[in-house]
PDB file of C-alpha atoms in Angstrom:
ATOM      1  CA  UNK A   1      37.108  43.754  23.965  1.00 40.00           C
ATOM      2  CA  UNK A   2      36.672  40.572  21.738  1.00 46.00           C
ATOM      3  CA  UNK A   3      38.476  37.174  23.414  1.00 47.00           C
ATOM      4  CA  UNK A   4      41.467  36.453  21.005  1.00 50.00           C
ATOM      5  CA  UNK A   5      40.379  32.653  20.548  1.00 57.00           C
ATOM      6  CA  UNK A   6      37.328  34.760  19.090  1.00 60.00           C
ATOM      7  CA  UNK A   7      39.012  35.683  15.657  1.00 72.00           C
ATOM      8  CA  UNK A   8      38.453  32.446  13.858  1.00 83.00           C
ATOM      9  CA  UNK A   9      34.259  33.190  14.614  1.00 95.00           C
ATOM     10  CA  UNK A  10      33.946  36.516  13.310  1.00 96.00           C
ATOM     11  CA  UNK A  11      32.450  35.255  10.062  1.00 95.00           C
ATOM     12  CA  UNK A  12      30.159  33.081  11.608  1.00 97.00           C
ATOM     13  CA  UNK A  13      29.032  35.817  13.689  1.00 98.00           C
ATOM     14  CA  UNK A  14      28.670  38.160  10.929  1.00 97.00           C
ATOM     15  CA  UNK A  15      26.603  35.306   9.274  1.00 98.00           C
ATOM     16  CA  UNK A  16      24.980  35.062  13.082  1.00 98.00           C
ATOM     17  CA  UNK A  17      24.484  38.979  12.846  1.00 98.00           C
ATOM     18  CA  UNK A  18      22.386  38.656   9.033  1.00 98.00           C
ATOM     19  CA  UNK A  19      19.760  36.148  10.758  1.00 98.00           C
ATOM     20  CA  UNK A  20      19.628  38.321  13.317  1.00 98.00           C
ATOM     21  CA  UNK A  21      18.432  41.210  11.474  1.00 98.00           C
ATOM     22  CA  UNK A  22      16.303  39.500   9.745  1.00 97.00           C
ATOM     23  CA  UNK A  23      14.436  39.223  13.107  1.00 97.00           C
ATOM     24  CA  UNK A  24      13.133  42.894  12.735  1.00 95.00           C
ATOM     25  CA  UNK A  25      10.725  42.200   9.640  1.00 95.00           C
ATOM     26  CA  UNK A  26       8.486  40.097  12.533  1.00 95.00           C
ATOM     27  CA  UNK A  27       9.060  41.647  15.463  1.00 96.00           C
ATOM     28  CA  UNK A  28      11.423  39.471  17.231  1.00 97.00           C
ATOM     29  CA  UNK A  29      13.812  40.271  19.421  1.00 97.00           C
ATOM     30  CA  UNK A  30      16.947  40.140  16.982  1.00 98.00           C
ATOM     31  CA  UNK A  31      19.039  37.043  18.052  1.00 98.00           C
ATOM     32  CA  UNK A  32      20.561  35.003  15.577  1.00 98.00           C
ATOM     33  CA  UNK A  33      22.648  32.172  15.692  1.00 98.00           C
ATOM     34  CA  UNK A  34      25.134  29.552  13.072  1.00 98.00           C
ATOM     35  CA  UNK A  35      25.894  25.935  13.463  1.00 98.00           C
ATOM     36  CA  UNK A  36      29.238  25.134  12.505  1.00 97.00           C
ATOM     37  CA  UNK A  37      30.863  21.614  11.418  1.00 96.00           C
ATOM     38  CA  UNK A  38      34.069  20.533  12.600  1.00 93.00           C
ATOM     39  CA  UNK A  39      35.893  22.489   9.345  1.00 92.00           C
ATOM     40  CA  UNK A  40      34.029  25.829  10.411  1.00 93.00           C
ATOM     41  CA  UNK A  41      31.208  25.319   7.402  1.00 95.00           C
ATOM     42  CA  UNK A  42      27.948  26.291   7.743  1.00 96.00           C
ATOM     43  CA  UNK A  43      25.813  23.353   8.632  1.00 97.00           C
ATOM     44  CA  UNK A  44      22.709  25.263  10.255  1.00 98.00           C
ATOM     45  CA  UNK A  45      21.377  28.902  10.835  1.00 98.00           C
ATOM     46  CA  UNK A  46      18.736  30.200  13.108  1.00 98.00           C
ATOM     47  CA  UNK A  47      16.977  32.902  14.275  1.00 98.00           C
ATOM     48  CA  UNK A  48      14.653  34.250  17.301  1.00 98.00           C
ATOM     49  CA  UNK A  49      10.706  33.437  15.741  1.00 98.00           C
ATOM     50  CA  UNK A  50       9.034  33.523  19.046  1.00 97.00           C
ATOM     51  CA  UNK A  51       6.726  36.010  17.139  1.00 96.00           C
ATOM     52  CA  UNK A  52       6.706  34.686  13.937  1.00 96.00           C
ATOM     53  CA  UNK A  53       5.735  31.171  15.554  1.00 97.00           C
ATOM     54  CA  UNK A  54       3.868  31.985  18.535  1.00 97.00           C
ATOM     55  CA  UNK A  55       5.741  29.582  20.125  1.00 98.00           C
ATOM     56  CA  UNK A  56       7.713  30.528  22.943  1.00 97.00           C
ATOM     57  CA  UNK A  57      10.421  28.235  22.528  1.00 98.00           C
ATOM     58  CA  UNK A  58      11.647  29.314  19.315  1.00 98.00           C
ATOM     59  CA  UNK A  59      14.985  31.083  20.242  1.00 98.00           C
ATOM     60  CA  UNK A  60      17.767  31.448  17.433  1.00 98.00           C
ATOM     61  CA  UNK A  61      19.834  28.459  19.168  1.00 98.00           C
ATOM     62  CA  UNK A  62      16.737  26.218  19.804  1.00 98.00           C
ATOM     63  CA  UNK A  63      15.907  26.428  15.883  1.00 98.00           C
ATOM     64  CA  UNK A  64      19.861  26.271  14.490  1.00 98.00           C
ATOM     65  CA  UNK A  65      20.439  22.862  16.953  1.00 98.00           C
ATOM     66  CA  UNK A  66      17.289  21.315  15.588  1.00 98.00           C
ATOM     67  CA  UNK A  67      18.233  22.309  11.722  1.00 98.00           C
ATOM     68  CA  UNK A  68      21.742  20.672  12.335  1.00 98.00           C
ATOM     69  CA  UNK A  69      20.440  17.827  14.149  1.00 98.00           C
ATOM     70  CA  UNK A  70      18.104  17.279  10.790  1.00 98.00           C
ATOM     71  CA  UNK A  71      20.884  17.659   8.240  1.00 97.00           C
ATOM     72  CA  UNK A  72      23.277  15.140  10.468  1.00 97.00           C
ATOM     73  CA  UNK A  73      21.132  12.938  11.374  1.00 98.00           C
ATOM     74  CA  UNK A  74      22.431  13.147  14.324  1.00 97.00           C
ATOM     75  CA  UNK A  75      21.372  14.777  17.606  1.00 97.00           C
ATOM     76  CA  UNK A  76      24.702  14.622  19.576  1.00 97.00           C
ATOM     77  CA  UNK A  77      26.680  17.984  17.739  1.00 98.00           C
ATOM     78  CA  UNK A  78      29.512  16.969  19.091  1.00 96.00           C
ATOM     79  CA  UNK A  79      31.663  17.749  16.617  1.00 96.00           C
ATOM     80  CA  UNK A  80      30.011  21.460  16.559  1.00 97.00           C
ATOM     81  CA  UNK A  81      30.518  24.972  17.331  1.00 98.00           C
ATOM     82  CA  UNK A  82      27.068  27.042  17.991  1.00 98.00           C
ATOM     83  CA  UNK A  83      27.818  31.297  17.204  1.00 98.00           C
ATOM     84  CA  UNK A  84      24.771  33.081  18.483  1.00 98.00           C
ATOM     85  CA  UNK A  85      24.806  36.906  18.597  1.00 98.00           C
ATOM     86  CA  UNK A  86      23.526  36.954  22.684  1.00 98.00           C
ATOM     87  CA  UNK A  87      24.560  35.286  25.329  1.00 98.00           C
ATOM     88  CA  UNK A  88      22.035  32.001  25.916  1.00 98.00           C
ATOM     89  CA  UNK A  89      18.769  31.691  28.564  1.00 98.00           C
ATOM     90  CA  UNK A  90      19.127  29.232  30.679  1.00 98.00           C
ATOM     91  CA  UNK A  91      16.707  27.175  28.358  1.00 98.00           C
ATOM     92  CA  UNK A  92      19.249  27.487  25.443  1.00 98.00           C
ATOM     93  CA  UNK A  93      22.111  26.793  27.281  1.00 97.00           C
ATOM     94  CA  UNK A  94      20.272  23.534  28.302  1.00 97.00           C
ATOM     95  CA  UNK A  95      19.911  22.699  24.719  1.00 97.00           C
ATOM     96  CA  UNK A  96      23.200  23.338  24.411  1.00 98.00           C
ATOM     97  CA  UNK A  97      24.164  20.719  26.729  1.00 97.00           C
ATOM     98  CA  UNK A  98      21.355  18.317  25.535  1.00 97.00           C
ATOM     99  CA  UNK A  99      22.926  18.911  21.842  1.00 97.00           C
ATOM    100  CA  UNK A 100      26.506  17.835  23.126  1.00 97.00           C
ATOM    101  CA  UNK A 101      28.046  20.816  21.832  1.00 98.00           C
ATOM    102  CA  UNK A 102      31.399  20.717  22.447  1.00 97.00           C
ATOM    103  CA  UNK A 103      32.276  24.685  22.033  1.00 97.00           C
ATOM    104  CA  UNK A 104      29.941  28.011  22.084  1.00 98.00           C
ATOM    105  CA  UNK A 105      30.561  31.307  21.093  1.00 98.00           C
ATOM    106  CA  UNK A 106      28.693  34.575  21.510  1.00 98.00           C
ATOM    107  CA  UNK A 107      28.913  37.776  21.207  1.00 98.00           C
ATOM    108  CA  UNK A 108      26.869  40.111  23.745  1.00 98.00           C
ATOM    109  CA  UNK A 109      26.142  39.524  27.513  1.00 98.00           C
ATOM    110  CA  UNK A 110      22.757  39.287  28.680  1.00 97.00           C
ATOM    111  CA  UNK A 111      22.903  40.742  31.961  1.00 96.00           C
ATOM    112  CA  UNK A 112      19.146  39.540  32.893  1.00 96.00           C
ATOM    113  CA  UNK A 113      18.845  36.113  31.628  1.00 95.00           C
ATOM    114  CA  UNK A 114      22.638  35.106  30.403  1.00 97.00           C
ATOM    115  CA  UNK A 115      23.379  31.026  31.025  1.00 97.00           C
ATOM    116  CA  UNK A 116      27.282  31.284  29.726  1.00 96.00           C
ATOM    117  CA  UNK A 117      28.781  33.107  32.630  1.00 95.00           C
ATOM    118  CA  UNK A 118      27.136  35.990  33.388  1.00 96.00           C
ATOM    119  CA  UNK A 119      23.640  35.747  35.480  1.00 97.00           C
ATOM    120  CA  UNK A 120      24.018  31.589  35.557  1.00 97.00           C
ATOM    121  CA  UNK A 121      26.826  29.570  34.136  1.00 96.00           C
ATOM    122  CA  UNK A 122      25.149  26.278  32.619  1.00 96.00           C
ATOM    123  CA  UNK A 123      27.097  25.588  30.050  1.00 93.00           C
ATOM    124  CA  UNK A 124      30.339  25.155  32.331  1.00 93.00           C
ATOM    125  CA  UNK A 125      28.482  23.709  35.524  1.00 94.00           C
ATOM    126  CA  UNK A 126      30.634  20.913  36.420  1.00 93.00           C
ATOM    127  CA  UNK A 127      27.801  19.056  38.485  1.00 94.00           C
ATOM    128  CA  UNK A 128      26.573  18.454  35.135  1.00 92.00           C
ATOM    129  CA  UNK A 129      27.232  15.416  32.596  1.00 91.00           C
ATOM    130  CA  UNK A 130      28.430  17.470  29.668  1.00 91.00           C
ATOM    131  CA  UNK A 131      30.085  21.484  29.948  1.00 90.00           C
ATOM    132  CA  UNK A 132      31.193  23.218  26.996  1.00 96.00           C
ATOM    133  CA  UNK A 133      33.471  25.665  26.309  1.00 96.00           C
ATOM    134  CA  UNK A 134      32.900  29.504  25.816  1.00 97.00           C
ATOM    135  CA  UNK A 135      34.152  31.871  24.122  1.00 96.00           C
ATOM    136  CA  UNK A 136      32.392  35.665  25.020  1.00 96.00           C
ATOM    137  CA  UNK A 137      32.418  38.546  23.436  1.00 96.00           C
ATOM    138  CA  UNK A 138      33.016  38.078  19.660  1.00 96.00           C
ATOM    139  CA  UNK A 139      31.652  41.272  18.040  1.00 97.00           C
ATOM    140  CA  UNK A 140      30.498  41.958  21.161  1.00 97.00           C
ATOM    141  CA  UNK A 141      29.391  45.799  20.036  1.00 98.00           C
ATOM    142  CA  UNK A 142      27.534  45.408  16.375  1.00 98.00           C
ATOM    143  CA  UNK A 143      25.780  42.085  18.475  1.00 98.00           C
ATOM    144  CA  UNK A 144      25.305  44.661  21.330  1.00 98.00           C
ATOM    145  CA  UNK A 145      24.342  48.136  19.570  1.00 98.00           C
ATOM    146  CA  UNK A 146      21.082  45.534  17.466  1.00 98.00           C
ATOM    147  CA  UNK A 147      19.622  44.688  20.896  1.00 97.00           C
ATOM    148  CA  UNK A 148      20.075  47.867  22.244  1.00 96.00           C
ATOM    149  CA  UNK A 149      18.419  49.863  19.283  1.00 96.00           C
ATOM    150  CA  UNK A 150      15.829  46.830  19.281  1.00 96.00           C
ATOM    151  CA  UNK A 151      14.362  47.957  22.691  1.00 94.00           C
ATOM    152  CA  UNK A 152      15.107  51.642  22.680  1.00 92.00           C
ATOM    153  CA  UNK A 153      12.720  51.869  19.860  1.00 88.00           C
ATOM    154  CA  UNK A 154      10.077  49.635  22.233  1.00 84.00           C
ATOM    155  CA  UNK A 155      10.731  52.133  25.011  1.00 77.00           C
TER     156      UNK A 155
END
């Protein structure tokens, strides 16, 4: 069931939800993820191009904080949302803390790897400088049903 303080994100995810289909033309496991000002624009998009890259650090929310770090000029997003379509790695979740990003949203658990409140809870870890707040489960199945279909084909 999607979090009521979810609502105002569902066209960020949907946006979140376009990168991350785009992930399927190279292979990538399809994650994709929005950077949002302060007014809910657009500032940044990303998706996963671990494949693409060959780099293994190039996760949807990696690539959509650096983009909106270039176009601010700024690398504290404080004033930021970050929608990403999966729940983040630990990694990600880092960045998200690095980034100073005050709120994240996403819409599917990752029961393996998740960093938001799940396997680990990063993002809110108060023996940490920053925390940010989270908001799960925003079209939690259409985010859900890609991954799933993603790996059932790999299985």
């Amino acid at each position: 069931m999607e979090h009521p303080a979810g609502r105002p994100f569902v066209a960020a995810m949907e946006r979140a939800l376009d990168e991350a289909r785009a992930c399927l033309v190279t292979g990538d496991v399809p994650v994709g993820a929005v950077v949002l000002d302060r007014t809910g624009a657009v500032v940044a998009v990303g998706r996963n191009e671990r494949e693409a890259r060959q780099d293994p650090t190039a996760h949807a929310e990696v690539l959509a904080l650096r983009a909106a770090a270039a176009v601010t000029g700024d690398r504290h997003l404080a004033e930021h949302t970050l929608v990403v379509t999966l729940e983040p790695c630990p990694m990600c979740a880092g960045a998200v803390l690095a980034a100073r990003v005050p709120r994240l949203v996403f819409g599917a658990w990752d029961p393996k790897a998740g960093a938001s409140g799940s396997v680990y809870d990063i993002a809110r870890d108060r023996r940490l400088p920053h925390r940010t707040e989270v908001v799960a489960g925003v079209l939690e199945a259409p985010c859900a049903a890609l991954l799933d279909d993603f790996f059932a084909e790999r299985r």
